[in-house]
XYZ file of C-alpha atoms in Angstrom:
513
model
C 0.262 -13.034 84.120
C -0.859 -15.983 82.074
C -3.585 -18.476 82.678
C -2.765 -21.812 84.197
C -2.161 -24.716 81.849
C -5.357 -26.417 80.837
C -5.884 -30.118 80.335
C -7.272 -31.702 77.196
C -11.003 -31.105 77.423
C -14.083 -30.846 75.249
C -13.183 -30.319 71.593
C -16.756 -29.828 70.351
C -17.364 -26.555 68.518
C -20.976 -25.479 68.053
C -23.325 -22.493 68.210
C -24.003 -22.889 71.940
C -20.298 -22.895 72.831
C -19.699 -19.914 70.576
C -22.462 -17.915 72.286
C -21.204 -18.835 75.757
C -17.592 -17.953 75.041
C -18.526 -14.654 73.396
C -20.565 -13.787 76.489
C -17.644 -14.657 78.776
C -15.292 -12.604 76.610
C -17.570 -9.612 76.988
C -17.263 -9.752 80.761
C -13.866 -8.078 80.465
C -10.325 -8.926 81.454
C -7.207 -9.263 79.355
C -6.457 -12.337 77.281
C -2.911 -13.451 76.596
C -3.185 -13.994 72.848
C -5.789 -12.778 70.361
C -5.457 -14.519 66.999
C -7.144 -12.973 63.971
C -7.809 -15.429 61.148
C -9.201 -18.959 61.082
C -7.138 -20.521 58.313
C -4.404 -23.110 58.749
C -1.948 -20.588 60.209
C -4.389 -19.020 62.636
C -5.683 -22.298 64.063
C -2.091 -23.539 64.313
C -1.147 -20.452 66.332
C -4.208 -20.894 68.564
C -3.313 -24.517 69.303
C 0.333 -23.696 70.014
C -0.543 -20.813 72.347
C -3.305 -22.664 74.198
C -1.140 -25.762 74.629
C 1.507 -23.591 76.317
C -1.053 -22.473 78.916
C -1.842 -19.066 77.414
C -5.407 -17.729 77.488
C -6.100 -17.719 73.762
C -8.955 -16.357 71.656
C -9.221 -16.858 67.879
C -11.657 -14.827 65.812
C -12.554 -15.442 62.179
C -14.775 -13.100 60.170
C -16.292 -15.917 58.119
C -15.764 -19.640 58.705
C -12.823 -21.892 59.459
C -10.763 -22.450 56.274
C -12.871 -19.884 54.417
C -9.882 -18.487 52.498
C -6.730 -19.959 50.984
C -6.678 -22.953 53.329
C -9.489 -24.689 51.436
C -7.999 -24.048 47.998
C -4.668 -25.885 48.347
C -3.533 -29.028 46.527
C -4.399 -31.064 49.633
C -0.857 -32.467 49.616
C 1.769 -32.630 52.364
C 4.898 -31.739 50.412
C 8.371 -32.804 51.431
C 9.974 -29.668 49.995
C 11.561 -31.225 46.923
C 10.648 -28.288 44.697
C 12.552 -25.857 46.923
C 15.824 -27.725 46.522
C 15.824 -26.806 42.827
C 15.991 -23.144 43.822
C 18.628 -23.705 46.471
C 16.177 -23.548 49.365
C 17.789 -26.257 51.478
C 16.445 -24.844 54.737
C 12.786 -24.712 53.744
C 13.090 -28.079 51.991
C 14.342 -29.702 55.190
C 11.731 -27.884 57.265
C 8.992 -29.176 54.939
C 10.281 -32.743 55.196
C 10.349 -32.546 59.005
C 6.823 -31.146 59.197
C 5.575 -33.776 56.739
C 7.073 -36.435 59.022
C 5.282 -34.990 62.056
C 1.924 -34.928 60.271
C 2.238 -38.448 58.858
C 3.533 -40.152 61.983
C 2.544 -38.156 65.072
C -0.132 -35.470 64.859
C -2.434 -36.398 61.970
C -1.926 -40.014 60.826
C -5.715 -40.237 60.385
C -5.878 -37.297 57.961
C -2.744 -38.022 55.928
C -1.428 -40.872 53.816
C 1.529 -41.631 51.566
C 0.891 -41.180 47.853
C 3.103 -42.381 44.982
C 4.360 -39.648 42.682
C 4.740 -40.958 39.127
C 6.563 -39.370 36.185
C 5.848 -41.466 33.052
C 8.871 -41.900 30.784
C 7.566 -40.994 27.344
C 9.597 -39.929 24.287
C 8.744 -36.255 24.914
C 10.747 -36.369 28.151
C 14.359 -36.031 27.067
C 17.427 -37.447 28.745
C 18.433 -34.186 30.513
C 14.977 -33.760 32.018
C 14.859 -37.431 33.003
C 18.215 -37.102 34.755
C 17.025 -34.000 36.599
C 13.910 -35.812 37.815
C 15.967 -38.786 39.011
C 18.396 -36.472 40.779
C 15.493 -34.630 42.372
C 13.894 -37.846 43.589
C 17.246 -38.969 45.011
C 17.504 -35.647 46.849
C 13.988 -36.280 48.142
C 15.201 -39.571 49.605
C 17.931 -37.667 51.442
C 15.341 -35.203 52.771
C 13.139 -38.062 53.947
C 16.007 -39.716 55.818
C 17.165 -36.414 57.327
C 13.645 -35.861 58.679
C 13.628 -39.308 60.263
C 10.808 -40.685 58.126
C 11.281 -44.450 57.707
C 10.991 -46.135 54.324
C 8.078 -48.111 55.762
C 6.119 -44.818 55.781
C 7.511 -43.219 52.606
C 9.335 -45.760 50.395
C 12.486 -44.702 48.596
C 12.289 -43.581 44.981
C 12.828 -46.084 42.177
C 12.182 -46.916 38.553
C 8.727 -48.344 37.755
C 8.185 -50.898 35.019
C 5.732 -50.187 32.201
C 3.090 -52.516 33.629
C 3.286 -50.849 37.052
C 3.153 -47.404 35.484
C -0.068 -48.304 33.680
C -1.539 -49.880 36.796
C -0.961 -46.658 38.740
C -2.068 -44.373 35.883
C -4.186 -46.397 33.414
C -4.859 -43.548 30.960
C -1.192 -42.753 30.256
C -0.161 -43.015 26.603
C 1.280 -46.450 25.838
C 3.113 -45.633 22.619
C 6.790 -45.226 23.464
C 6.215 -45.625 27.212
C 9.293 -46.941 29.007
C 8.004 -47.197 32.525
C 8.200 -44.339 34.946
C 10.079 -42.721 37.797
C 8.419 -43.218 41.153
C 8.767 -41.339 44.441
C 6.499 -40.860 47.460
C 4.998 -37.828 49.153
C 2.172 -37.103 51.571
C -1.486 -36.378 50.887
C -4.251 -34.931 53.068
C -7.754 -36.307 52.996
C -8.692 -32.613 52.787
C -7.143 -29.273 53.714
C -10.261 -27.729 55.241
C -10.769 -30.839 57.367
C -7.240 -30.422 58.738
C -8.024 -26.814 59.679
C -11.236 -27.772 61.471
C -9.473 -30.598 63.328
C -6.675 -28.300 64.526
C -9.265 -25.739 65.659
C -11.075 -28.406 67.662
C -7.806 -29.528 69.223
C -7.060 -25.916 70.175
C -10.518 -25.678 71.766
C -9.813 -28.849 73.735
C -6.734 -27.111 75.159
C -8.775 -24.123 76.274
C -8.770 -21.780 73.269
C -11.939 -19.904 72.346
C -12.565 -20.377 68.618
C -15.122 -17.822 67.422
C -16.278 -17.716 63.814
C -18.481 -15.002 62.268
C -16.589 -12.494 64.431
C -14.783 -9.707 62.566
C -11.839 -7.883 64.111
C -11.771 -4.116 63.556
C -9.551 -1.264 64.769
C -6.747 -3.723 65.416
C -3.692 -2.612 67.362
C -0.902 -4.460 69.105
C -2.912 -4.595 72.337
C -6.594 -4.663 71.415
C -9.279 -5.055 68.785
C -12.954 -4.261 68.422
C -14.803 -7.492 67.725
C -18.009 -7.391 65.680
C -20.336 -10.384 65.955
C -21.727 -10.554 62.421
C -24.628 -12.762 63.546
C -25.990 -10.555 66.341
C -24.537 -7.220 65.258
C -23.071 -6.627 68.715
C -19.537 -5.338 69.290
C -17.066 -5.568 72.155
C -13.502 -4.442 72.728
C -10.987 -7.082 73.723
C -7.627 -6.278 75.238
C -4.768 -8.724 74.723
C -1.164 -8.907 75.793
C -0.367 -9.958 72.217
C -2.411 -9.653 69.016
C -1.499 -11.903 66.093
C -2.510 -11.194 62.499
C -2.859 -14.558 60.730
C -5.194 -13.458 57.960
C -3.119 -14.668 54.997
C -3.770 -12.755 51.786
C -5.802 -10.230 53.804
C -2.891 -9.473 56.178
C -2.278 -6.053 54.633
C -5.871 -5.052 55.402
C -5.232 -5.643 59.123
C -1.761 -4.057 59.060
C -1.237 -1.679 56.084
C 2.547 -1.787 56.586
C 2.576 -5.336 55.152
C 3.248 -5.620 51.416
C 2.040 -8.794 49.733
C 2.255 -10.137 46.218
C -0.413 -12.858 45.956
C 0.075 -15.779 43.599
C -2.871 -17.745 42.212
C -2.838 -21.529 42.095
C -5.602 -23.166 40.056
C -6.986 -26.718 40.073
C -9.561 -28.527 37.958
C -11.877 -31.250 39.277
C -12.698 -34.407 37.302
C -14.586 -37.612 37.956
C -12.155 -40.402 38.823
C -13.427 -42.283 35.771
C -11.828 -39.675 33.502
C -8.434 -40.983 34.675
C -9.404 -44.659 34.683
C -8.821 -45.343 38.371
C -5.720 -43.213 38.992
C -3.945 -44.318 42.199
C -0.866 -42.086 42.079
C -0.026 -38.443 41.652
C 0.521 -38.350 37.889
C 3.335 -35.816 37.566
C 3.845 -34.159 34.176
C 6.840 -31.920 33.364
C 5.830 -28.559 31.950
C 7.264 -28.255 28.428
C 10.231 -25.899 28.414
C 10.740 -26.024 32.191
C 13.244 -28.098 34.140
C 11.688 -27.651 37.592
C 7.928 -27.169 37.214
C 5.228 -29.818 36.867
C 1.486 -30.216 36.838
C -0.028 -33.199 38.585
C -3.280 -35.124 38.719
C -4.084 -37.075 41.852
C -7.013 -39.003 43.348
C -9.154 -37.147 45.866
C -12.188 -37.681 48.087
C -15.697 -38.312 46.740
C -14.499 -40.202 43.676
C -12.707 -37.250 42.127
C -9.347 -36.330 40.642
C -7.773 -32.885 41.078
C -5.509 -31.488 38.359
C -3.181 -28.597 39.201
C -1.210 -26.376 39.653
C -0.647 -22.935 38.223
C 1.465 -20.151 39.708
C 0.282 -16.812 38.359
C 0.675 -13.274 39.637
C -2.669 -12.117 41.092
C -2.566 -8.341 41.684
C -5.562 -6.282 42.696
C -8.365 -6.759 45.245
C -8.543 -10.134 46.996
C -11.820 -11.950 46.207
C -13.531 -14.291 48.672
C -13.441 -17.085 46.084
C -10.754 -16.601 43.399
C -11.680 -17.795 39.912
C -9.407 -19.647 37.475
C -8.804 -17.902 34.177
C -9.456 -19.465 30.772
C -5.713 -19.360 30.091
C -4.975 -21.354 33.267
C -7.601 -23.954 32.390
C -6.148 -24.355 28.905
C -2.630 -24.580 30.331
C -3.542 -27.406 32.701
C -5.433 -29.352 30.040
C -2.721 -28.876 27.404
C 0.029 -29.993 29.806
C -1.645 -33.127 31.140
C -2.787 -34.122 27.647
C 0.862 -34.507 26.597
C 0.936 -37.826 28.505
C -2.619 -39.140 28.045
C -3.871 -41.605 25.425
C -7.163 -39.756 25.022
C -7.085 -36.000 25.603
C -9.270 -34.401 28.234
C -11.603 -31.598 27.191
C -13.385 -28.771 28.945
C -16.546 -30.871 28.855
C -14.834 -33.380 31.175
C -14.311 -30.771 33.912
C -16.726 -31.177 36.852
C -15.465 -28.256 38.902
C -12.600 -25.840 39.408
C -11.041 -23.833 42.202
C -8.231 -21.356 42.749
C -6.409 -20.072 45.805
C -4.136 -17.134 46.509
C -0.804 -17.668 48.246
C 0.159 -14.839 50.666
C 3.674 -14.195 49.359
C 5.734 -11.279 50.620
C 6.598 -8.659 48.029
C 10.320 -9.360 47.863
C 11.005 -9.820 44.160
C 10.029 -8.416 40.786
C 10.292 -11.652 38.809
C 7.827 -14.508 38.501
C 5.859 -15.395 41.623
C 7.148 -18.947 41.215
C 10.585 -17.554 42.081
C 9.503 -15.893 45.348
C 10.554 -17.740 48.474
C 7.890 -19.797 50.258
C 9.625 -19.217 53.580
C 7.417 -17.629 56.206
C 8.103 -14.357 57.970
C 7.066 -13.064 61.390
C 6.741 -9.280 61.222
C 5.962 -6.649 63.852
C 5.259 -3.037 63.048
C 5.428 -0.409 65.841
C 2.138 -0.355 67.740
C 0.641 -2.993 65.467
C -0.011 -6.711 65.750
C 2.493 -9.482 65.146
C 1.914 -10.715 61.589
C 2.717 -14.138 60.155
C 2.785 -14.380 56.350
C 4.280 -16.577 53.654
C 4.959 -20.238 54.252
C 2.758 -23.094 53.136
C 0.218 -25.509 54.519
C 2.724 -28.268 55.257
C 4.786 -26.046 57.557
C 1.877 -24.484 59.448
C 3.019 -25.960 62.798
C 6.528 -24.457 62.591
C 5.047 -21.155 61.455
C 2.805 -21.164 64.515
C 5.694 -22.037 66.822
C 7.797 -19.143 65.544
C 4.854 -16.760 65.846
C 3.994 -17.708 69.428
C 7.691 -17.527 70.370
C 7.716 -13.959 69.036
C 4.528 -13.086 70.920
C 5.903 -14.467 74.188
C 9.174 -12.570 73.791
C 7.486 -9.294 72.872
C 4.845 -9.326 75.605
C 6.986 -10.972 78.283
C 4.510 -13.811 78.725
C 5.221 -16.787 80.951
C 4.517 -19.948 79.014
C 5.581 -23.540 78.574
C 7.769 -24.591 75.620
C 6.109 -25.524 72.322
C 4.524 -29.009 72.475
C 2.660 -29.225 69.167
C 5.038 -31.705 67.529
C 3.770 -34.263 70.044
C 0.075 -33.344 70.352
C -2.185 -35.693 68.361
C -5.010 -33.854 66.646
C -8.608 -34.720 67.484
C -9.405 -38.213 66.218
C -5.775 -39.220 65.642
C -5.414 -42.985 65.332
C -3.126 -45.370 63.469
C -1.927 -48.952 63.295
C -3.814 -51.706 65.074
C -6.083 -49.234 66.891
C -7.263 -47.893 63.545
C -7.839 -51.418 62.235
C -10.113 -52.169 65.185
C -12.459 -49.225 64.562
C -15.991 -50.351 63.717
C -16.760 -47.881 60.951
C -16.549 -47.670 57.140
C -13.081 -46.833 55.742
C -14.301 -43.556 54.210
C -15.436 -42.298 57.623
C -12.188 -43.377 59.292
C -10.209 -41.472 56.641
C -12.183 -38.300 57.375
C -12.621 -38.498 61.142
C -10.168 -41.055 62.515
C -11.314 -42.497 65.826
C -14.341 -40.190 65.825
C -15.815 -42.161 62.927
C -17.482 -44.309 65.572
C -19.350 -41.238 66.866
C -20.710 -40.665 63.345
C -21.855 -44.279 63.212
C -23.494 -43.947 66.612
C -25.548 -41.004 65.325
C -26.643 -43.043 62.313
C -27.619 -45.984 64.509
C -29.682 -43.831 66.875
C -31.500 -42.095 64.020
C -31.909 -44.214 60.856
C -32.652 -41.069 58.819
C -29.063 -39.946 59.443
C -27.718 -43.207 57.988
C -28.813 -42.149 54.495
C -26.515 -40.264 52.109
C -27.093 -36.542 51.739
C -27.976 -37.154 48.084
C -27.954 -40.149 45.731
C -24.457 -41.018 44.517
C -22.657 -38.845 47.094
C -20.604 -40.692 49.715
C -21.439 -38.350 52.601
C -23.923 -39.425 55.281
C -26.502 -37.123 56.808
C -24.883 -38.066 60.115
C -21.716 -36.292 58.949
C -23.685 -33.082 58.454
C -25.245 -33.492 61.901
C -21.852 -34.095 63.506
C -20.411 -31.014 61.786
C -23.109 -28.921 63.456
C -22.696 -30.376 66.949
C -18.904 -30.833 66.982
C -17.212 -28.969 64.114
C -18.629 -25.460 64.374
C -20.751 -25.425 61.206
C -23.250 -22.565 61.483
C -25.013 -22.702 58.108
C -25.496 -24.866 55.032
C -22.534 -23.316 53.204
C -20.224 -24.434 56.021
C -21.445 -28.009 55.540
C -21.248 -28.083 51.751
C -18.096 -26.071 51.112
C -15.789 -26.665 54.089
C -16.820 -29.495 56.443
C -17.268 -31.594 53.314
C -16.060 -30.698 49.802
C -19.312 -31.496 48.054
C -19.493 -27.894 46.882
C -16.490 -28.205 44.559
C -18.856 -29.775 42.002
C -21.891 -27.563 41.388
C -24.284 -30.378 40.494
C -23.360 -32.284 43.664
C -23.788 -29.129 45.707
C -27.252 -28.545 44.287
C -28.234 -32.146 45.052
C -27.063 -31.997 48.690
C -28.264 -28.456 49.486
C -31.829 -29.394 50.573
C -30.564 -31.747 53.294
C -27.962 -29.216 54.464
C -30.607 -26.494 54.726
C -33.087 -28.811 56.451
C -30.687 -29.524 59.312
C -30.632 -25.836 60.274
C -34.407 -25.405 60.428
């Protein structure tokens, strides 16, 4: 039997709720769905299951978005890259999921971003024609997904003046304008994960961080509370392994071939006020690009590599010197003044959980997701990408319902706004700074209320950093932050730049005393 459907309730995650729900879980009984892993896939599964009326528990050994889900490009891709490899299905799926994020579930956390390919002499006619054909195919994808041109404009040629306005540091010699298309961008990937987790909690899911699952089977797991040291055994009608690049540690029958994607972090000033995703063809390739794009906190991210990453999976993957040189060398082919290592403010790398299905380059392995089920083991979801997390979750919960014979409502997540979702005139009426609205949507007013009640919380966490102390406080009371690292590295992205992290650390630590 399943639990009755629950209404939309309290979305606040905090230490007190965690302790209460762990205590209730220890009282016994069988839950419908136990989700292991608190990344984008796991929280998506928890929301889908809870919204269908299933009693759902999610456990995460560390923190929400601790793994790959905080190391992405922070973009909502329409799937254009997959068309080049003949992946029409995943390309369309990506475009549909992008549409849902931009227009229905997360309009407060996403925005359109122009994608600009500058037309310089180094870009030959064949490559230029391929880019134009690709952008035209992207227009078809956009229309097939139902996304109006008012949300994502159609691709077109950009004049030289417009190209330089969007990307002021592009080389002017020989520049003949650019090719322009539009895609989606997240304010931050970890923020999306936290917001989905809160929405799942509002629909009745228990979201428990610092809880490690051990001795996992298809019907139970031993849960170890890493804060108290206590353990309990939880029985579930269905156990779902959503641990990403660690999936083979939960179920050894899974074979993964991780791929590392690296990004560099720069001050926005290094790119002269970049307002587009500057997209640079990789010399010698017809389908791969690196791109630089504006990000939160006055930064620009430059990525992306796609390198085989065999061996043990680290908690925080590190870029290699070769990857750093590759990114700098590629972007410098279009810049007036080359960037140097001394310009880099930070760097990060993430591992994609790709299935071991090919012996060639990891860039050739399909990004389609797979739902797997070994005899006696949990249901495992691997592959896929951040943009398609909702469809991945839907397929996984469908499989869990079918396997366990659960009674549940149909999937509703394409129509469930995430916590704080707001757009249009309602967004314009919010009485809060634009930066807070971009990060929290309608809940920006709650941040402002904290700052008004306590003037100390109205101050920034450190000079020159556009994060208020009230944001740290709100992360503790509503977003499940349990220590200073959660605040610096996942609820905000201050930690991507070491000097900023050092400056903000005293305030983060003080709030937990």
